[in-house]
Short mmCIF file of C-alpha atoms and ligand atoms in Angstrom, two decimals:
data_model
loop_
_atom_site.label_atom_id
_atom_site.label_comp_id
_atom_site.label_asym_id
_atom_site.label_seq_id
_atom_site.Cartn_x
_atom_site.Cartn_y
_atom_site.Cartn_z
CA UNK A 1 -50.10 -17.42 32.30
CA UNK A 2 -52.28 -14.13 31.75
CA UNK A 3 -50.03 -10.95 31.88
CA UNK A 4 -52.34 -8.88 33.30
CA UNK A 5 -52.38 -4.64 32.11
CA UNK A 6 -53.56 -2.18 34.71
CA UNK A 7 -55.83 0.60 33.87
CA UNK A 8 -54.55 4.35 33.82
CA UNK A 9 -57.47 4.74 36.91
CA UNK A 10 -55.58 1.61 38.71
CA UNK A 11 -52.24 3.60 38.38
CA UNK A 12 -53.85 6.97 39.26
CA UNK A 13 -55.62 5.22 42.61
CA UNK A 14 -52.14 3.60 43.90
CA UNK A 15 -50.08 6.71 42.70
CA UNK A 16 -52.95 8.36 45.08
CA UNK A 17 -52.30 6.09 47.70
CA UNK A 18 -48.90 6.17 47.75
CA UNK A 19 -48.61 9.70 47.99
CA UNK A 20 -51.09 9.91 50.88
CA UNK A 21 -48.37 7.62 52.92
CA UNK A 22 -45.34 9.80 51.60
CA UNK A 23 -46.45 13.39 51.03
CA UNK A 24 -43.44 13.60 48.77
CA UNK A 25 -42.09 11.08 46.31
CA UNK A 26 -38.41 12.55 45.57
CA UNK A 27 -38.15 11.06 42.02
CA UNK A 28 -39.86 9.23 39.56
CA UNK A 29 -37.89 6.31 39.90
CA UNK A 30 -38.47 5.68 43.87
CA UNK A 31 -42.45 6.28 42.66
CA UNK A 32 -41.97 3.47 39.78
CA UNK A 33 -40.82 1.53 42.58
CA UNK A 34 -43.25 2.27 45.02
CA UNK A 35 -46.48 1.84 42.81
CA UNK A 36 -45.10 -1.50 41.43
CA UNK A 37 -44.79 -2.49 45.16
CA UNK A 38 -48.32 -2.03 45.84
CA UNK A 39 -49.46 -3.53 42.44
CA UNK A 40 -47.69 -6.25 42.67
CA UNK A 41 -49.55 -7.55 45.82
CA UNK A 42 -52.23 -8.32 43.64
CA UNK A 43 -50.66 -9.00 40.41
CA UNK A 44 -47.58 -10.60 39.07
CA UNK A 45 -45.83 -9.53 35.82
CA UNK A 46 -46.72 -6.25 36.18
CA UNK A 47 -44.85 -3.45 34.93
CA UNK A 48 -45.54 0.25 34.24
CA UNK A 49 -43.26 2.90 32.49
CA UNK A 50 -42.00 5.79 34.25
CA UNK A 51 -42.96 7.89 31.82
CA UNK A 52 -46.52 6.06 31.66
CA UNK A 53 -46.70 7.03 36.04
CA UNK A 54 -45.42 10.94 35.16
CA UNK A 55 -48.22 11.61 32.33
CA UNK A 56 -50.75 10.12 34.60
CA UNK A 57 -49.51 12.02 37.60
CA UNK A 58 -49.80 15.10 34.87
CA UNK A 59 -53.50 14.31 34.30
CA UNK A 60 -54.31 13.74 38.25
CA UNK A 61 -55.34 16.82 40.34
CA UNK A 62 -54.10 15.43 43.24
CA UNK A 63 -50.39 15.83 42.52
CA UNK A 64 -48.13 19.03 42.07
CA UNK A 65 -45.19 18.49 39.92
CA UNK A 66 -41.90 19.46 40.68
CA UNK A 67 -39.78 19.46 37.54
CA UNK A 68 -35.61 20.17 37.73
CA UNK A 69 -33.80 20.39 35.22
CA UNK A 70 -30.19 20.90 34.05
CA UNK A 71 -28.72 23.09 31.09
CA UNK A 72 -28.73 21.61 27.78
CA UNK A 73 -27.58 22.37 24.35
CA UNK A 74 -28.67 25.76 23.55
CA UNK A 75 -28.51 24.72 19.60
CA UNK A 76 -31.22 21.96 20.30
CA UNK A 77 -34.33 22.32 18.41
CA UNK A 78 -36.83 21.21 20.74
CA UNK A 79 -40.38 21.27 19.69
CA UNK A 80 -42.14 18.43 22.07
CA UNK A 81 -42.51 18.90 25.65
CA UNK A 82 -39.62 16.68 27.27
CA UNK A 83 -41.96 16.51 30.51
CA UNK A 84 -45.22 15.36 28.45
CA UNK A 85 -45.00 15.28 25.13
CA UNK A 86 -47.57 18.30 24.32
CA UNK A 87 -46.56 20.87 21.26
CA UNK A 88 -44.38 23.59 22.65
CA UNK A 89 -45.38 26.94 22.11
CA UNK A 90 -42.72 29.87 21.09
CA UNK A 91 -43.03 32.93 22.39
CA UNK A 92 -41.84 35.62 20.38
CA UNK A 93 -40.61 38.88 20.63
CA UNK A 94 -40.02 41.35 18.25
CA UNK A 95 -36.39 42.56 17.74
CA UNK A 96 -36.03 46.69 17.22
CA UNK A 97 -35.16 45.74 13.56
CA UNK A 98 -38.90 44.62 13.16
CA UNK A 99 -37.75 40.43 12.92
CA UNK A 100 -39.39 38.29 15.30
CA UNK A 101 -36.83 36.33 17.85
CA UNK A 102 -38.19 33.49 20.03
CA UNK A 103 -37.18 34.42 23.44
CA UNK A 104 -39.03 31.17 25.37
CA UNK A 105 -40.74 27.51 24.46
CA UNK A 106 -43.74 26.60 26.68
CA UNK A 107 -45.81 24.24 27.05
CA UNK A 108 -49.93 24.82 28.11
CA UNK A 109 -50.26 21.22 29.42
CA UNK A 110 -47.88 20.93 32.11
CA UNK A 111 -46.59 23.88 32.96
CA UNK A 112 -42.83 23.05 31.58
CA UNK A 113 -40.49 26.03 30.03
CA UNK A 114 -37.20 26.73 28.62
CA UNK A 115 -35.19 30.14 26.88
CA UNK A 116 -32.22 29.93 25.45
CA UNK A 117 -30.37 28.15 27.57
CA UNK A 118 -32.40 24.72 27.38
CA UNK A 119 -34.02 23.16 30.20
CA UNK A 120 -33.35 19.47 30.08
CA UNK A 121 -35.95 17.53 33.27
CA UNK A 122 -33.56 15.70 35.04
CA UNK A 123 -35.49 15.02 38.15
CA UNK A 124 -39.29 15.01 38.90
CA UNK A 125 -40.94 15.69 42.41
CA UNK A 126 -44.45 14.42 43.24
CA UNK A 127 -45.99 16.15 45.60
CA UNK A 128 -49.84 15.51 47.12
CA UNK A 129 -51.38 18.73 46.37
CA UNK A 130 -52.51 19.88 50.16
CA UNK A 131 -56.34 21.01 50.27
ZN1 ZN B 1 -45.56 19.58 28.92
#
């Protein structure tokens, strides 16, 4: 029995597809769902990661991201992307007694960013980018 890995350009060309029929994909989950569908036609076995579809979706220029998010723990240190794993940047500001205070975390890849009050993605939104 061969188990049989698709390609990142597979994923990207049926996450391409599938958007053209939809538009919108409301959550990752319903995508997951939605490529395996149409990749299991031709293969069996097959599984892919939602997290594996999202950083592909990231990397596409086809797709705008929607990210929600709820509040999390404003104690957690948080210094990976939650959406895609990049470094998060601080940006700092400087308090009137000359210290530096980091206001914001951001990331440059995807777009993602969170104060004080943390950010946690609790839904993603895949939208076909119109044009
Ligand atoms: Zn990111």
């Amino acid at each position: 029995m061969g188990y049989h890995l698709a390609t990142d350009e597979q994923i990207e060309s049926v996450i391409k597809k599938v958007l053209k029929k939809f538009r919108t994909v409301n959550s990752q989950n319903i995508l997951k769902k939605l490529v395996e569908e149409e990749l299991n036609i031709k293969k069996k076995n097959f599984g892919v990661t939602g997290s594996r579809i999202r950083k592909i979706a990231l990397n596409s220029d086809f797709i705008k991201l929607e990210i929600h998010t709820r509040e999390g723990d404003p104690k957690k240190q948080m210094f990976k992307c939650p959406v895609c794993k990049s470094d998060l940047y601080k940006v700092k500001n400087l308090t009137i007694w000359g210290g530096e205070v980091t206001i914001e975390l951001n990331c440059k890849k995807c777009g993602y960013w969170t104060g004080k009050k943390k950010r946690i993605p609790s839904r993603y939104i895949f939208h076909l980018k119109e044009g």
